[in-house]
Amino acid sequence: MNFASIGKHDQVLDNNGGRVGKVVFKHDPSDLISVIPDRPSPYKFDAEASYVLAGGLGGLGRSLARWMAARGAKSLVFLSRSGRVTPPVAEMLEDLKSAGCNAHILICDVANADHVKSAIENCAATLPPIKGCIQCSMTLHVSLHAIFFTLQILICSAGWHFCEHVHE
C-alpha cells in the first residue's frame, strides 16, 4: 500500500477485530498526501465589555473597529479630538450598527489627562466595563522645512493617561 491511499483502505488496516495486522507501505516520491492543518480559532471579544479606540476614526481605526465587531465586540468607544463624523465614519457607524455593535464617539484629546479622565468616568457610568484600549491616534505637524512626528510623545502620554485612569 502506498502512503497516499491510507485513508481509502481503513478496512484493510482493521480487518482483525480491532488489531492492525502487518501492513507494508511503499514510498513513492510522486504520492500526494493531503494534510489539513488545524485552523486557529478567530479571536473573540467579550460582548459584555467596552473597547476604547483612541483616535480610531481614521482609516486604520475604522477597519479595526469593523474587525472587532465581526469578532463579537458590542460596545466600541472612539476618542477623537474633533468628534467629526465624515462620510467614511458615518458608513462605518452604520456597518457597526448592522453588526449589533454600539459605537460611541467622545470628544477627547488623549494627550490631555483631564480629558482622558473625564472620558473614562463617562464610560464607567454609562457603558459596560472597559476591557481594552487601542492607541490609534497621532498628530502630524507639517512645516516648510521639515515634517515632525509627535507620535512618540502622543503615544506615551496617551498610554500613561489611560493606565492612570482606567485602573482607578
mmCIF file of C-alpha atoms in Angstrom:
data_model
loop_
_atom_site.group_PDB
_atom_site.id
_atom_site.type_symbol
_atom_site.label_atom_id
_atom_site.label_comp_id
_atom_site.label_asym_id
_atom_site.label_seq_id
_atom_site.Cartn_x
_atom_site.Cartn_y
_atom_site.Cartn_z
ATOM 1 C CA MET A 1 0.000 0.000 0.000
ATOM 2 C CA ASN A 2 1.312 3.465 -0.742
ATOM 3 C CA PHE A 3 1.059 6.423 1.654
ATOM 4 C CA ALA A 4 -1.421 8.366 -0.477
ATOM 5 C CA SER A 5 -4.057 5.595 -0.219
ATOM 6 C CA ILE A 6 -4.073 5.212 3.584
ATOM 7 C CA GLY A 7 -7.481 6.867 4.040
ATOM 8 C CA LYS A 8 -9.024 4.706 1.327
ATOM 9 C CA HIS A 9 -8.045 1.434 2.969
ATOM 10 C CA ASP A 10 -9.125 1.814 6.579
ATOM 11 C CA GLN A 11 -10.966 -1.507 6.441
ATOM 12 C CA VAL A 12 -7.752 -3.288 5.435
ATOM 13 C CA LEU A 13 -5.977 -1.854 8.462
ATOM 14 C CA ASP A 14 -8.758 -3.001 10.800
ATOM 15 C CA ASN A 15 -9.606 -6.457 9.471
ATOM 16 C CA ASN A 16 -8.514 -8.378 12.565
ATOM 17 C CA GLY A 17 -11.181 -7.284 15.066
ATOM 18 C CA GLY A 18 -9.538 -4.039 16.166
ATOM 19 C CA ARG A 19 -5.966 -5.224 15.778
ATOM 20 C CA VAL A 20 -3.802 -3.981 12.989
ATOM 21 C CA GLY A 21 -2.043 -6.739 11.129
ATOM 22 C CA LYS A 22 1.086 -6.413 9.125
ATOM 23 C CA VAL A 23 0.978 -3.661 6.550
ATOM 24 C CA VAL A 24 3.751 -2.668 4.214
ATOM 25 C CA PHE A 25 3.855 0.882 2.932
ATOM 26 C CA LYS A 26 5.713 1.717 -0.241
ATOM 27 C CA HIS A 27 7.156 5.172 -0.546
ATOM 28 C CA ASP A 28 6.700 6.761 -3.926
ATOM 29 C CA PRO A 29 8.001 10.338 -4.298
ATOM 30 C CA SER A 30 5.035 11.133 -6.564
ATOM 31 C CA ASP A 31 2.478 10.349 -3.801
ATOM 32 C CA LEU A 32 0.434 13.334 -2.754
ATOM 33 C CA ILE A 33 -0.529 13.198 0.899
ATOM 34 C CA SER A 34 -3.353 15.532 1.884
ATOM 35 C CA VAL A 35 -2.688 17.488 5.031
ATOM 36 C CA ILE A 36 -5.361 19.660 6.554
ATOM 37 C CA PRO A 37 -3.790 21.991 9.107
ATOM 38 C CA ASP A 38 -5.689 22.927 12.222
ATOM 39 C CA ARG A 39 -7.333 26.258 11.641
ATOM 40 C CA PRO A 40 -6.775 28.609 14.550
ATOM 41 C CA SER A 41 -9.978 29.866 16.028
ATOM 42 C CA PRO A 42 -10.592 33.553 15.346
ATOM 43 C CA TYR A 43 -10.116 35.962 18.193
ATOM 44 C CA LYS A 44 -13.335 36.706 20.085
ATOM 45 C CA PHE A 45 -14.090 39.865 22.015
ATOM 46 C CA ASP A 46 -16.223 39.904 25.151
ATOM 47 C CA ALA A 47 -19.722 41.089 24.208
ATOM 48 C CA GLU A 48 -20.222 42.322 27.779
ATOM 49 C CA ALA A 49 -17.283 44.738 27.638
ATOM 50 C CA SER A 50 -16.327 48.042 26.046
ATOM 51 C CA TYR A 51 -13.224 48.636 23.978
ATOM 52 C CA VAL A 52 -11.693 52.089 23.524
ATOM 53 C CA LEU A 53 -10.065 53.197 20.284
ATOM 54 C CA ALA A 54 -8.150 56.426 20.819
ATOM 55 C CA GLY A 55 -8.133 58.287 17.517
ATOM 56 C CA GLY A 56 -9.881 55.373 15.834
ATOM 57 C CA LEU A 57 -11.885 57.380 13.298
ATOM 58 C CA GLY A 58 -9.111 57.239 10.669
ATOM 59 C CA GLY A 59 -8.831 54.505 8.067
ATOM 60 C CA LEU A 60 -6.905 52.048 10.223
ATOM 61 C CA GLY A 61 -9.188 52.580 13.216
ATOM 62 C CA ARG A 62 -12.344 52.130 11.113
ATOM 63 C CA SER A 63 -11.010 48.851 9.707
ATOM 64 C CA LEU A 64 -10.041 47.709 13.179
ATOM 65 C CA ALA A 65 -13.495 48.574 14.546
ATOM 66 C CA ARG A 66 -15.220 46.514 11.846
ATOM 67 C CA TRP A 67 -12.837 43.610 12.538
ATOM 68 C CA MET A 68 -13.585 43.807 16.265
ATOM 69 C CA ALA A 69 -17.358 43.931 15.704
ATOM 70 C CA ALA A 70 -17.134 40.878 13.426
ATOM 71 C CA ARG A 71 -15.480 39.050 16.329
ATOM 72 C CA GLY A 72 -18.071 39.848 18.979
ATOM 73 C CA ALA A 73 -17.328 43.366 20.248
ATOM 74 C CA LYS A 74 -20.655 45.039 21.068
ATOM 75 C CA SER A 75 -19.505 48.334 22.591
ATOM 76 C CA LEU A 76 -16.808 50.460 20.979
ATOM 77 C CA VAL A 77 -15.754 53.903 22.199
ATOM 78 C CA PHE A 78 -13.913 56.247 19.850
ATOM 79 C CA LEU A 79 -11.945 59.080 21.442
ATOM 80 C CA SER A 80 -11.449 61.916 18.988
ATOM 81 C CA ARG A 81 -10.224 65.474 19.342
ATOM 82 C CA SER A 82 -12.831 66.744 16.872
ATOM 83 C CA GLY A 83 -15.536 64.078 17.010
ATOM 84 C CA ARG A 84 -16.205 64.891 13.357
ATOM 85 C CA VAL A 85 -18.380 62.362 11.519
ATOM 86 C CA THR A 86 -17.134 62.278 7.935
ATOM 87 C CA PRO A 87 -18.887 60.181 5.251
ATOM 88 C CA PRO A 88 -16.490 57.218 5.798
ATOM 89 C CA VAL A 89 -17.097 57.441 9.564
ATOM 90 C CA ALA A 90 -20.877 57.529 9.008
ATOM 91 C CA GLU A 91 -20.590 54.439 6.806
ATOM 92 C CA MET A 92 -18.558 52.658 9.490
ATOM 93 C CA LEU A 93 -21.123 53.584 12.157
ATOM 94 C CA GLU A 94 -23.876 52.040 10.004
ATOM 95 C CA ASP A 95 -21.787 48.891 9.489
ATOM 96 C CA LEU A 96 -21.213 48.596 13.236
ATOM 97 C CA LYS A 97 -24.905 49.122 13.965
ATOM 98 C CA SER A 98 -25.798 46.399 11.438
ATOM 99 C CA ALA A 99 -23.372 44.078 13.246
ATOM 100 C CA GLY A 100 -25.136 44.755 16.568
ATOM 101 C CA CYS A 101 -22.314 46.908 17.899
ATOM 102 C CA ASN A 102 -22.961 50.171 19.738
ATOM 103 C CA ALA A 103 -20.446 52.845 18.820
ATOM 104 C CA HIS A 104 -19.847 55.947 20.916
ATOM 105 C CA ILE A 105 -17.771 58.927 19.819
ATOM 106 C CA LEU A 106 -16.425 61.055 22.648
ATOM 107 C CA ILE A 107 -14.589 64.307 22.086
ATOM 108 C CA CYS A 108 -11.313 63.831 23.923
ATOM 109 C CA ASP A 109 -7.719 64.925 23.436
ATOM 110 C CA VAL A 110 -5.866 61.840 24.674
ATOM 111 C CA ALA A 111 -2.746 63.917 25.314
ATOM 112 C CA ASN A 112 -4.717 65.801 27.984
ATOM 113 C CA ALA A 113 -5.020 63.880 31.273
ATOM 114 C CA ASP A 114 -8.182 65.718 32.336
ATOM 115 C CA HIS A 115 -9.918 64.868 29.035
ATOM 116 C CA VAL A 116 -8.993 61.200 29.371
ATOM 117 C CA LYS A 117 -10.148 61.081 32.994
ATOM 118 C CA SER A 118 -13.488 62.639 32.057
ATOM 119 C CA ALA A 119 -13.965 60.219 29.136
ATOM 120 C CA ILE A 120 -13.154 57.184 31.299
ATOM 121 C CA GLU A 121 -15.549 58.366 34.017
ATOM 122 C CA ASN A 122 -18.261 58.856 31.380
ATOM 123 C CA CYS A 123 -17.691 55.333 30.063
ATOM 124 C CA ALA A 124 -17.695 53.832 33.563
ATOM 125 C CA ALA A 125 -21.039 55.459 34.331
ATOM 126 C CA THR A 126 -22.862 54.538 31.138
ATOM 127 C CA LEU A 127 -21.216 51.570 29.406
ATOM 128 C CA PRO A 128 -20.033 48.035 30.101
ATOM 129 C CA PRO A 129 -16.587 47.853 31.742
ATOM 130 C CA ILE A 130 -13.589 48.689 29.582
ATOM 131 C CA LYS A 131 -11.518 45.612 28.762
ATOM 132 C CA GLY A 132 -9.147 47.099 26.226
ATOM 133 C CA CYS A 133 -7.688 50.299 24.832
ATOM 134 C CA ILE A 134 -6.127 50.603 21.398
ATOM 135 C CA GLN A 135 -3.969 53.606 20.596
ATOM 136 C CA CYS A 136 -4.699 54.733 17.022
ATOM 137 C CA SER A 137 -4.052 58.450 17.399
ATOM 138 C CA MET A 138 -1.211 60.507 16.052
ATOM 139 C CA THR A 139 -0.518 64.117 15.236
ATOM 140 C CA LEU A 140 1.405 65.219 12.199
ATOM 141 C CA HIS A 141 2.941 68.687 12.074
ATOM 142 C CA VAL A 142 3.988 69.891 8.648
ATOM 143 C CA SER A 143 6.204 72.918 8.059
ATOM 144 C CA LEU A 144 8.074 74.295 5.061
ATOM 145 C CA HIS A 145 11.378 72.976 6.373
ATOM 146 C CA ALA A 146 10.563 69.557 7.798
ATOM 147 C CA ILE A 147 7.907 67.127 8.885
ATOM 148 C CA PHE A 148 7.838 66.458 12.606
ATOM 149 C CA PHE A 149 6.137 63.473 14.111
ATOM 150 C CA THR A 150 4.957 63.981 17.628
ATOM 151 C CA LEU A 151 3.629 60.460 17.570
ATOM 152 C CA GLN A 152 6.035 59.112 20.172
ATOM 153 C CA ILE A 153 5.180 61.830 22.686
ATOM 154 C CA LEU A 154 1.456 61.454 21.999
ATOM 155 C CA ILE A 155 1.507 57.670 22.358
ATOM 156 C CA CYS A 156 3.488 57.832 25.583
ATOM 157 C CA SER A 157 1.270 60.465 27.152
ATOM 158 C CA ALA A 158 -1.958 58.862 25.939
ATOM 159 C CA GLY A 159 -0.849 55.444 27.177
ATOM 160 C CA TRP A 160 0.091 56.893 30.536
ATOM 161 C CA HIS A 161 -3.238 58.726 30.878
ATOM 162 C CA PHE A 162 -5.189 55.546 30.048
ATOM 163 C CA CYS A 163 -3.259 53.437 32.544
ATOM 164 C CA GLU A 164 -3.598 56.115 35.168
ATOM 165 C CA HIS A 165 -7.374 56.460 34.884
ATOM 166 C CA VAL A 166 -8.703 53.102 33.657
ATOM 167 C CA HIS A 167 -7.310 51.265 36.684
ATOM 168 C CA GLU A 168 -8.683 53.712 39.256
#
